[in-house]
PDB file of C-alpha atoms in Angstrom:
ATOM      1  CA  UNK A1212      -1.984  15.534 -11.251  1.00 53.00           C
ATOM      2  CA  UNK A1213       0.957  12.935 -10.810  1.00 70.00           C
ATOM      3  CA  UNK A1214       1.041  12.616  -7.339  1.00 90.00           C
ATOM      4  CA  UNK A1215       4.781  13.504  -5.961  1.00 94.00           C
ATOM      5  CA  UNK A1216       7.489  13.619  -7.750  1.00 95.00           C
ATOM      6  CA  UNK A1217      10.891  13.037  -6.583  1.00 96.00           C
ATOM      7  CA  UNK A1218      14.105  13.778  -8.559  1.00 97.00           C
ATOM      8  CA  UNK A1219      16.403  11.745  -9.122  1.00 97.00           C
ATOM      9  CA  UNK A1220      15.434   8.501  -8.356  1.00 95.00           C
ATOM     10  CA  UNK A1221      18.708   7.317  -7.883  1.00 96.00           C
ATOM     11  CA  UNK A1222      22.149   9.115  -6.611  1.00 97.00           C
ATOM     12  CA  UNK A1223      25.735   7.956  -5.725  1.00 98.00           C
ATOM     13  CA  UNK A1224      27.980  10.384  -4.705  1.00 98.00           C
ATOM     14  CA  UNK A1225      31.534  10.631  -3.382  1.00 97.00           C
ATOM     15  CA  UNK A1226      32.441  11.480   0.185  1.00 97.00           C
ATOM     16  CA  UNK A1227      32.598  14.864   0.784  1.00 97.00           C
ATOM     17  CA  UNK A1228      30.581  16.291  -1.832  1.00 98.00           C
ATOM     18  CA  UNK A1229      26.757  17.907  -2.161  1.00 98.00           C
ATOM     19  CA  UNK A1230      24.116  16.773  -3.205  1.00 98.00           C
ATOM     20  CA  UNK A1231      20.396  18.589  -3.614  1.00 98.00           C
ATOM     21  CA  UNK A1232      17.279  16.756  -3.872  1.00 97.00           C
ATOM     22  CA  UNK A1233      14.145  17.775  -5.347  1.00 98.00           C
ATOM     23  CA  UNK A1234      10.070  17.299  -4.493  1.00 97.00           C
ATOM     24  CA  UNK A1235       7.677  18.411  -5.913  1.00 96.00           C
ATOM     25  CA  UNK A1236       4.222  17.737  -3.788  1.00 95.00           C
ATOM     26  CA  UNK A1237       0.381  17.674  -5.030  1.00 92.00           C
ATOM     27  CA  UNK A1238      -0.443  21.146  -6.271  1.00 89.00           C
ATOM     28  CA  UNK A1239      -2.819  21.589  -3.732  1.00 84.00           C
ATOM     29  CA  UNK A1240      -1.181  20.492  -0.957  1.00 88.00           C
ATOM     30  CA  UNK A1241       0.712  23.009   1.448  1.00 89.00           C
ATOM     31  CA  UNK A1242       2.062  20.819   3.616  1.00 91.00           C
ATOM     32  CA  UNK A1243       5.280  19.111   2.675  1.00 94.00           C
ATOM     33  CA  UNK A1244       7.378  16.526   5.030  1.00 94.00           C
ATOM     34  CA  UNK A1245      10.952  14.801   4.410  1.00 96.00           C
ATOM     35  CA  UNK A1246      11.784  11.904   6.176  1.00 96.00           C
ATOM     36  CA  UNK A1247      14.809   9.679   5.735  1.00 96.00           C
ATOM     37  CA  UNK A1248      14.402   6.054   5.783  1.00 96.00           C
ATOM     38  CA  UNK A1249      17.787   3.663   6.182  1.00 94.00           C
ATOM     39  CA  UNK A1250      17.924   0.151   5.368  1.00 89.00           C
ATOM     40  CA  UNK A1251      15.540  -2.206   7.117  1.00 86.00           C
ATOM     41  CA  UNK A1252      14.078   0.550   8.986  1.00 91.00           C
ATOM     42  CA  UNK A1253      10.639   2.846   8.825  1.00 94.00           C
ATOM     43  CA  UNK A1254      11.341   6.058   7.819  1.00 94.00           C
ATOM     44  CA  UNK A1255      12.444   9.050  10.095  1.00 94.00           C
ATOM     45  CA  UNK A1256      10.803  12.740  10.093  1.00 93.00           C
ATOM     46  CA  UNK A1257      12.811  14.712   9.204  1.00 95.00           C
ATOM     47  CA  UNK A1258      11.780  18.544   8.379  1.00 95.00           C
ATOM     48  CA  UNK A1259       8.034  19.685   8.009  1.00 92.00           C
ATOM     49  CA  UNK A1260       6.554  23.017   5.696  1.00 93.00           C
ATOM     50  CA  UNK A1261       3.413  24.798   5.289  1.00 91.00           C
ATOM     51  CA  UNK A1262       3.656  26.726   2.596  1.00 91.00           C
ATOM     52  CA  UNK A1263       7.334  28.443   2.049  1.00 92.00           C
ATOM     53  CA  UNK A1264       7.978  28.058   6.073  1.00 92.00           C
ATOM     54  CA  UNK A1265       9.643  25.937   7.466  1.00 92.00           C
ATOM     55  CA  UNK A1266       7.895  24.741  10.940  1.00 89.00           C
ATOM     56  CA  UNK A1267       9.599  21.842  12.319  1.00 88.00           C
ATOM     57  CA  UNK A1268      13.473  20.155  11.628  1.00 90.00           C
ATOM     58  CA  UNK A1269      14.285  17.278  13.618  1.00 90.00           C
ATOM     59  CA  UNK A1270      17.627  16.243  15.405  1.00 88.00           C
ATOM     60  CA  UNK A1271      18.336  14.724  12.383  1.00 84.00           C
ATOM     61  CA  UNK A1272      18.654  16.902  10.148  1.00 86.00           C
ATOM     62  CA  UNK A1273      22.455  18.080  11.675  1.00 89.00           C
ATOM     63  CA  UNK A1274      23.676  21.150  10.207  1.00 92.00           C
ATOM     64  CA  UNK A1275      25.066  20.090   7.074  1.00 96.00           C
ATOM     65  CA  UNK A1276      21.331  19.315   5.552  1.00 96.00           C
ATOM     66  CA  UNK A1277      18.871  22.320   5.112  1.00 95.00           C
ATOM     67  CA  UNK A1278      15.760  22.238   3.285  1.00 96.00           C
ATOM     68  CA  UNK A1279      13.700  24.868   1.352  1.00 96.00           C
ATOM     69  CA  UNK A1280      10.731  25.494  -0.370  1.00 96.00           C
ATOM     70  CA  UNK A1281      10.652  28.634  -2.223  1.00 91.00           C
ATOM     71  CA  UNK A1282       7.148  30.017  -3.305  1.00 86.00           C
ATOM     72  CA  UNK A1283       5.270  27.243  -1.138  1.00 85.00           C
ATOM     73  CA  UNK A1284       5.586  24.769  -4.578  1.00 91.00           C
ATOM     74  CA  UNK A1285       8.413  22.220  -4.402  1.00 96.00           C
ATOM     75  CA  UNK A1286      11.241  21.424  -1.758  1.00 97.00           C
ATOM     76  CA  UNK A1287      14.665  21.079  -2.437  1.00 97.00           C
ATOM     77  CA  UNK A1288      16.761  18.828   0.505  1.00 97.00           C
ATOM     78  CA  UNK A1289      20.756  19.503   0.413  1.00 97.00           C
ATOM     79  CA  UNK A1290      23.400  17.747   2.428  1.00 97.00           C
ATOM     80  CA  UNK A1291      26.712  19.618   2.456  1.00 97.00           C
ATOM     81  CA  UNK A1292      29.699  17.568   2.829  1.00 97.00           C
ATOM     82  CA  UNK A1293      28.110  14.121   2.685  1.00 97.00           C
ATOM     83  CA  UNK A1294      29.330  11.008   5.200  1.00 96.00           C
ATOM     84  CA  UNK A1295      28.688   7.475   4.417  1.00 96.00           C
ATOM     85  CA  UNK A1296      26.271   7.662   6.954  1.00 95.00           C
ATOM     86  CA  UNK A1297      23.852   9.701   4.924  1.00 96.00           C
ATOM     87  CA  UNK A1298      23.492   6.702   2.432  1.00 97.00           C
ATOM     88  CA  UNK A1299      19.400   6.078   3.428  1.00 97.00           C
ATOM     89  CA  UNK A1300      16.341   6.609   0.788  1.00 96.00           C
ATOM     90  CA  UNK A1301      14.997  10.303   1.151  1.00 97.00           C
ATOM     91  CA  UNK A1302      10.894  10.718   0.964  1.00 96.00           C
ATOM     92  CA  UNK A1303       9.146  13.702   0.081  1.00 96.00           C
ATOM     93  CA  UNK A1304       5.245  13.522   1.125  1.00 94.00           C
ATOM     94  CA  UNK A1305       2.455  15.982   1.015  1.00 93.00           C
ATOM     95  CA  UNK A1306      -0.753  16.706   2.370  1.00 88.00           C
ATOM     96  CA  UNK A1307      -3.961  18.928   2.870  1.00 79.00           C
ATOM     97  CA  UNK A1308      -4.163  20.653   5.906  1.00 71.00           C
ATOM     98  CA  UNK A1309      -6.670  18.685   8.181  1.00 63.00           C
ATOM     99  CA  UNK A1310      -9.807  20.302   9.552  1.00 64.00           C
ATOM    100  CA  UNK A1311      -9.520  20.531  13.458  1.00 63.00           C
ATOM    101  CA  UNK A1312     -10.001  17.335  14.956  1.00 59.00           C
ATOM    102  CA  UNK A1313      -9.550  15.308  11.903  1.00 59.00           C
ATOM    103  CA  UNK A1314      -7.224  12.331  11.614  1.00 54.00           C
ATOM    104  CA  UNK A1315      -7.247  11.162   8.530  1.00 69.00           C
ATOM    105  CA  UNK A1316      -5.680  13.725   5.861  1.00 68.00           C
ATOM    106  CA  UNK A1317      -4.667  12.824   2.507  1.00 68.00           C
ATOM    107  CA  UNK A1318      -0.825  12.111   2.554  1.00 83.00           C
ATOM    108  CA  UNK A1319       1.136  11.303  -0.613  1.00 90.00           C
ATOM    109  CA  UNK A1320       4.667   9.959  -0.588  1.00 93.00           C
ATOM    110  CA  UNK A1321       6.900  10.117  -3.575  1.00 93.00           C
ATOM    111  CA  UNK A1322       8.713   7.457  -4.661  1.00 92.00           C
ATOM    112  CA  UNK A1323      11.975   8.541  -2.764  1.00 94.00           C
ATOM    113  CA  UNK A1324      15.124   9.411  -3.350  1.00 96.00           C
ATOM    114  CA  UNK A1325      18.341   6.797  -2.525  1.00 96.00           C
ATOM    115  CA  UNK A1326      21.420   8.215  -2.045  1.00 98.00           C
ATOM    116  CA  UNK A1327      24.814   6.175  -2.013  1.00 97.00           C
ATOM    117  CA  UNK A1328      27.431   7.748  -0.722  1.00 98.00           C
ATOM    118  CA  UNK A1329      30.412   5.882  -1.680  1.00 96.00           C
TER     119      UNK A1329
ATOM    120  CA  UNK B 565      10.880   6.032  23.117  1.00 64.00           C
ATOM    121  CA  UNK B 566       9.594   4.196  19.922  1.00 73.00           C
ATOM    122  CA  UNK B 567       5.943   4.843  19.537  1.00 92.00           C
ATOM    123  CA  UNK B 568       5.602   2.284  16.937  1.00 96.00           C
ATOM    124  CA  UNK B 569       6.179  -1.416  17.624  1.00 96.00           C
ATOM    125  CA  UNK B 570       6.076  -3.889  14.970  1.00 97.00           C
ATOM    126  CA  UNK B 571       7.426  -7.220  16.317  1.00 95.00           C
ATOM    127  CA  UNK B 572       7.570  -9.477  12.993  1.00 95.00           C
ATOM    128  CA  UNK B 573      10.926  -8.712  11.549  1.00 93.00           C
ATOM    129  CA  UNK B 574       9.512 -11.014   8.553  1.00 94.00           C
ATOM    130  CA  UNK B 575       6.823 -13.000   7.655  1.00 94.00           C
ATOM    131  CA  UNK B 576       6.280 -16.125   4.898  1.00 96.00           C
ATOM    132  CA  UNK B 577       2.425 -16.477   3.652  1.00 97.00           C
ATOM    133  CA  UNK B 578       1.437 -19.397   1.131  1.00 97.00           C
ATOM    134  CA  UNK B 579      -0.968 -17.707  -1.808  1.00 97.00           C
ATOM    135  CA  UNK B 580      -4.179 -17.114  -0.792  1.00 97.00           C
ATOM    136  CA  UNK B 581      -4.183 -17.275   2.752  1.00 97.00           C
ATOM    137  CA  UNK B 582      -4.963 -14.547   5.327  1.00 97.00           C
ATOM    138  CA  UNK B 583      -1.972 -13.127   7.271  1.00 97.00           C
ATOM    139  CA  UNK B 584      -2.055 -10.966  10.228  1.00 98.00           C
ATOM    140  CA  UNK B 585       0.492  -8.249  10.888  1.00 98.00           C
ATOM    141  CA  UNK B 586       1.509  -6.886  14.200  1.00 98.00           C
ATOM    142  CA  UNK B 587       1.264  -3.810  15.544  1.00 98.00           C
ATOM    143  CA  UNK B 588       0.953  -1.640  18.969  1.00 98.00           C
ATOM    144  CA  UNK B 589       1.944   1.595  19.202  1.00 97.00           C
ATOM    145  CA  UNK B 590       2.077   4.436  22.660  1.00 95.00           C
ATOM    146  CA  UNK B 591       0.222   7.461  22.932  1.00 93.00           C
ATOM    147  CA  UNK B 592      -1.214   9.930  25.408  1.00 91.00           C
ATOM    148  CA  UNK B 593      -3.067  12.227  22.797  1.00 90.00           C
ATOM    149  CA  UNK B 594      -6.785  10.813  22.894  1.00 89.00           C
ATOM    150  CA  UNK B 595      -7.039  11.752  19.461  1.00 87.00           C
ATOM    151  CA  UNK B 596      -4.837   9.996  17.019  1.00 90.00           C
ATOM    152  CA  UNK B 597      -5.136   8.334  13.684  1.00 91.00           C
ATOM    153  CA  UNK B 598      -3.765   5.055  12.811  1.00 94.00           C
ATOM    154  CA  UNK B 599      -2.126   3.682   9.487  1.00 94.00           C
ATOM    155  CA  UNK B 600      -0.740   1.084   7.876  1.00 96.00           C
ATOM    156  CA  UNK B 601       1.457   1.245   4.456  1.00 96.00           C
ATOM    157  CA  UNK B 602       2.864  -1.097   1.744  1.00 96.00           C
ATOM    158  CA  UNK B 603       6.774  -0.157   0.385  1.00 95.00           C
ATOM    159  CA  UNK B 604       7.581  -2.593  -2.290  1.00 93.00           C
ATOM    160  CA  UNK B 605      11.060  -3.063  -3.277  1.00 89.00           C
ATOM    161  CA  UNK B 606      10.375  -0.142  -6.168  1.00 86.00           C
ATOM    162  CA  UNK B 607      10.509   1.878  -2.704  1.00 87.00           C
ATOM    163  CA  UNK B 608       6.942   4.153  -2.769  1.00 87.00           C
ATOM    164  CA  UNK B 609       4.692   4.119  -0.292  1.00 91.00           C
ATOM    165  CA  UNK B 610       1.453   2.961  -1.112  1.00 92.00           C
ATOM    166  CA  UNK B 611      -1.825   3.856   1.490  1.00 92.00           C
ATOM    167  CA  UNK B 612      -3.515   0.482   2.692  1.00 95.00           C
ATOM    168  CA  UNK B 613      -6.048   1.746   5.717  1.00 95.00           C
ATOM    169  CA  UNK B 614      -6.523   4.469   7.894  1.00 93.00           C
ATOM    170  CA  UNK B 615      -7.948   3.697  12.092  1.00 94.00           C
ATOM    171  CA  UNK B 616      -8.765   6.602  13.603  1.00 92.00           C
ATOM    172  CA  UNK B 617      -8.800   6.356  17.723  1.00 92.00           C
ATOM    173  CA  UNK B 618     -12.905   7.498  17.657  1.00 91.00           C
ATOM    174  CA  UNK B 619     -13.573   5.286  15.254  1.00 91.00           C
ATOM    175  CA  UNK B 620     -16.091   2.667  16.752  1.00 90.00           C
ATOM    176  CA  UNK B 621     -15.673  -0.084  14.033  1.00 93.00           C
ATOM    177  CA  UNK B 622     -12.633  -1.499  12.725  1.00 95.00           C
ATOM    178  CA  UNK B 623     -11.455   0.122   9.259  1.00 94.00           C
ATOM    179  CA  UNK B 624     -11.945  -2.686   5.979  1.00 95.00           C
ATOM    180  CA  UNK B 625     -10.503  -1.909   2.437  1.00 94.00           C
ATOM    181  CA  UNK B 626     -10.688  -4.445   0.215  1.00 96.00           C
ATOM    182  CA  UNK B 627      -8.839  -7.733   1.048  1.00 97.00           C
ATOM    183  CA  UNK B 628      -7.118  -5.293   4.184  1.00 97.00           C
ATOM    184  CA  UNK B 629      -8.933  -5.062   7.271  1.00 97.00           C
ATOM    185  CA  UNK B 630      -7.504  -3.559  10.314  1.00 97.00           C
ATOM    186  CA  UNK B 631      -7.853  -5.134  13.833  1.00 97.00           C
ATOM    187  CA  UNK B 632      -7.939  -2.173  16.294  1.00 97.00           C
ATOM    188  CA  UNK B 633      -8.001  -2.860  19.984  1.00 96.00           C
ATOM    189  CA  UNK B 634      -8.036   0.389  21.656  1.00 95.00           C
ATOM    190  CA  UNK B 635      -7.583  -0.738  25.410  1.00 95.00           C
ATOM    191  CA  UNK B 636      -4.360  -2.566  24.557  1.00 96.00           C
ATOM    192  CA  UNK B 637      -3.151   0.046  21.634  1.00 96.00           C
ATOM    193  CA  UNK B 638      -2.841  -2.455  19.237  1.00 97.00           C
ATOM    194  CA  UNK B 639      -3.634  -1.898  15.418  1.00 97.00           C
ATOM    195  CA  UNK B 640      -3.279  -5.481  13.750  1.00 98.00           C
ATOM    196  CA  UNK B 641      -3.047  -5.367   9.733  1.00 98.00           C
ATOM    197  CA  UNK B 642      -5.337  -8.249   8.428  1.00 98.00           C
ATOM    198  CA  UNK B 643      -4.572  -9.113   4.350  1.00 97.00           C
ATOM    199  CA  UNK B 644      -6.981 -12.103   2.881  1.00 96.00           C
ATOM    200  CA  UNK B 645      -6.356 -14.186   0.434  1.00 95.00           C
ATOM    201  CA  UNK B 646      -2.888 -13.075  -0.342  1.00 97.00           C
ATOM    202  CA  UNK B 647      -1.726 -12.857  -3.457  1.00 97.00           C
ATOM    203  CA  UNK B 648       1.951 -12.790  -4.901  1.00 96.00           C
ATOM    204  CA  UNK B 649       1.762  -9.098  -5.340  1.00 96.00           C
ATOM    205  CA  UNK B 650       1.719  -8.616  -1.697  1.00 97.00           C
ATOM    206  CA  UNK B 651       5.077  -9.351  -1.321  1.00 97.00           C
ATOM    207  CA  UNK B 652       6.568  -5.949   0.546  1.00 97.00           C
ATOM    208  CA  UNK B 653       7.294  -4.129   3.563  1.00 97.00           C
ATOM    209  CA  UNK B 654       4.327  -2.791   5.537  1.00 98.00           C
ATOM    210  CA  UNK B 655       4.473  -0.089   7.911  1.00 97.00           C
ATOM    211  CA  UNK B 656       2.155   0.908  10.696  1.00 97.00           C
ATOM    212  CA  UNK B 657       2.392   4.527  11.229  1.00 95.00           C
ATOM    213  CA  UNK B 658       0.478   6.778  13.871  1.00 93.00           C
ATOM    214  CA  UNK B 659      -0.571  10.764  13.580  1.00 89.00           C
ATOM    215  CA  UNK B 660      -1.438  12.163  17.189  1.00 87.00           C
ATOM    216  CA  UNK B 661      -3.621  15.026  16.173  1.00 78.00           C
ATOM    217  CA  UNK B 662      -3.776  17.076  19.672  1.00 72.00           C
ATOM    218  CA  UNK B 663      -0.111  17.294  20.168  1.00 69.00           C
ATOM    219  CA  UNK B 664       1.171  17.304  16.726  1.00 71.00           C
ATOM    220  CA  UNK B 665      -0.737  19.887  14.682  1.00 68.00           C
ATOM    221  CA  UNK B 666       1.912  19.569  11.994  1.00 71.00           C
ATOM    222  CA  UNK B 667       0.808  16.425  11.030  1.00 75.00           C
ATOM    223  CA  UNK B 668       3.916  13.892  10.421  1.00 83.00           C
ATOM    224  CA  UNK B 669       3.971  10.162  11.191  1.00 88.00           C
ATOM    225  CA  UNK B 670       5.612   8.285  13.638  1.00 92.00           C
ATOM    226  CA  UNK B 671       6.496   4.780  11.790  1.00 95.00           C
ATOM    227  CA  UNK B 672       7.219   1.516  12.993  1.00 96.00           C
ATOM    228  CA  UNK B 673      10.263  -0.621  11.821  1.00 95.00           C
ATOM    229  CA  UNK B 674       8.136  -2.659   8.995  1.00 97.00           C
ATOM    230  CA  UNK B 675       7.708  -6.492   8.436  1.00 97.00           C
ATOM    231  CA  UNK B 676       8.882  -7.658   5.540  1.00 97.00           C
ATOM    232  CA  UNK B 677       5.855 -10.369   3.946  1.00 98.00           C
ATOM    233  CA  UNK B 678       6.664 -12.881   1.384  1.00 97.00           C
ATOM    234  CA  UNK B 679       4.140 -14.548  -0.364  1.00 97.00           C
ATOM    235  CA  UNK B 680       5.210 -17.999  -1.673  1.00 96.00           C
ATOM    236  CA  UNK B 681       2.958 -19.950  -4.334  1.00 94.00           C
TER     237      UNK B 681
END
């Protein structure tokens, strides 16, 4: 296994136009998390799935991103109708689901996604 | 509110000496799991050491130890003998496991460490 992959590495876009993002986690793992990370900052959660379902979006994901993950294997991420404001590196992670109680569960980020909207 | 504080925008550290890395953090959930991360400029996020709040003695991994001081929820990063490869953002990140059964992290802002020769 090669931990989780994130395609592309690198995207600029114009204004205005969509853009999809892909993941794809640890086989093993059924939990996958985006978060959004913008310069100088620690990244942001932004959407949550166990298996295929979706469980958890944050406010930040307004209604021009939605997120999927057919089958319960990878994730895509797709902002509609991009602002400059989107500009920010996109992480995919996964993990195992934790016994009850436990803390510690493996989590494995990919190396991101950055997106320049221009 | 911000869960995660990290206080040192930025931090220089000459080769081989230890630095210490700030970090306190706000929770109600008595179970919770402290961690702390390493983004290089290549921009993955690399696992340093895990705290978790039952833990009775402070978490070591290699040249990382991890300075955990329950009663004033504070999770302080130690790195030894730094080396020029340490050069990066770190990020202290928390899990509460009673209230969030989903599992994300709540991260901290980052300090950005440069190690000079």
């Amino acid at each position: 296994d090669t931990g989780v992959s994130q395609d592309p590495r690198h995207k600029i876009t114009k204004r205005g136009q969509n853009v999809t993002f892909r993941c794809d986690p640890i086989s093993e793992h059924n939990r996958l998390y985006w978060y959004r990370q913008t310069l100088g900052q620690g990244p942001e959660f932004l959407t949550y799935f166990q298996n295929e379902a979706q469980l958890e979006k944050s406010r930040l994901l307004s209604d021009r991103f939605s997120a999927e993950r057919p089958k319960g294997s990878f994730s895509t991420l797709e902002i509609q109708r991009t602002e400059q404001g989107d500009s920010a590196m996109y992480l995919c992670a996964s993990s195992d689901h934790p016994s009850p109680g436990q803390g510690f569960v493996g989590y494995t980020f990919g190396s991101g996604t950055r997106l320049t909207v221009v | 509110a911000q869960k995660i504080t990290q206080t040192q925008p930025g931090m220089f550290v000459q080769e081989k000496e230890a630095v210490t890395l700030d970090c306190t953090y706000d929770t109600s959930d008595p179970s919770y799991g402290l961690f702390w991360y390493k983004q290089p400029s290549s921009g993955e996020m690399i696992f340093l050491i895990y705290q978790g709040s039952y833990d009775q003695q402070n978490a070591t991994e290699g040249r990382y130890s991890l300075n955990f001081q329950k009663a004033r929820k504070s999770a302080n990063l130690v790195i030894s003998a730094s080396q020029l490869g340490d050069s990066a953002m770190y990020f202290c990140a928390m899990r509460e496991v009673t209230t969030d059964s989903w599992g994300k992290f709540q991260f901290g802002a980052g300090t950005q460490v440069v190690v000079t020769p």
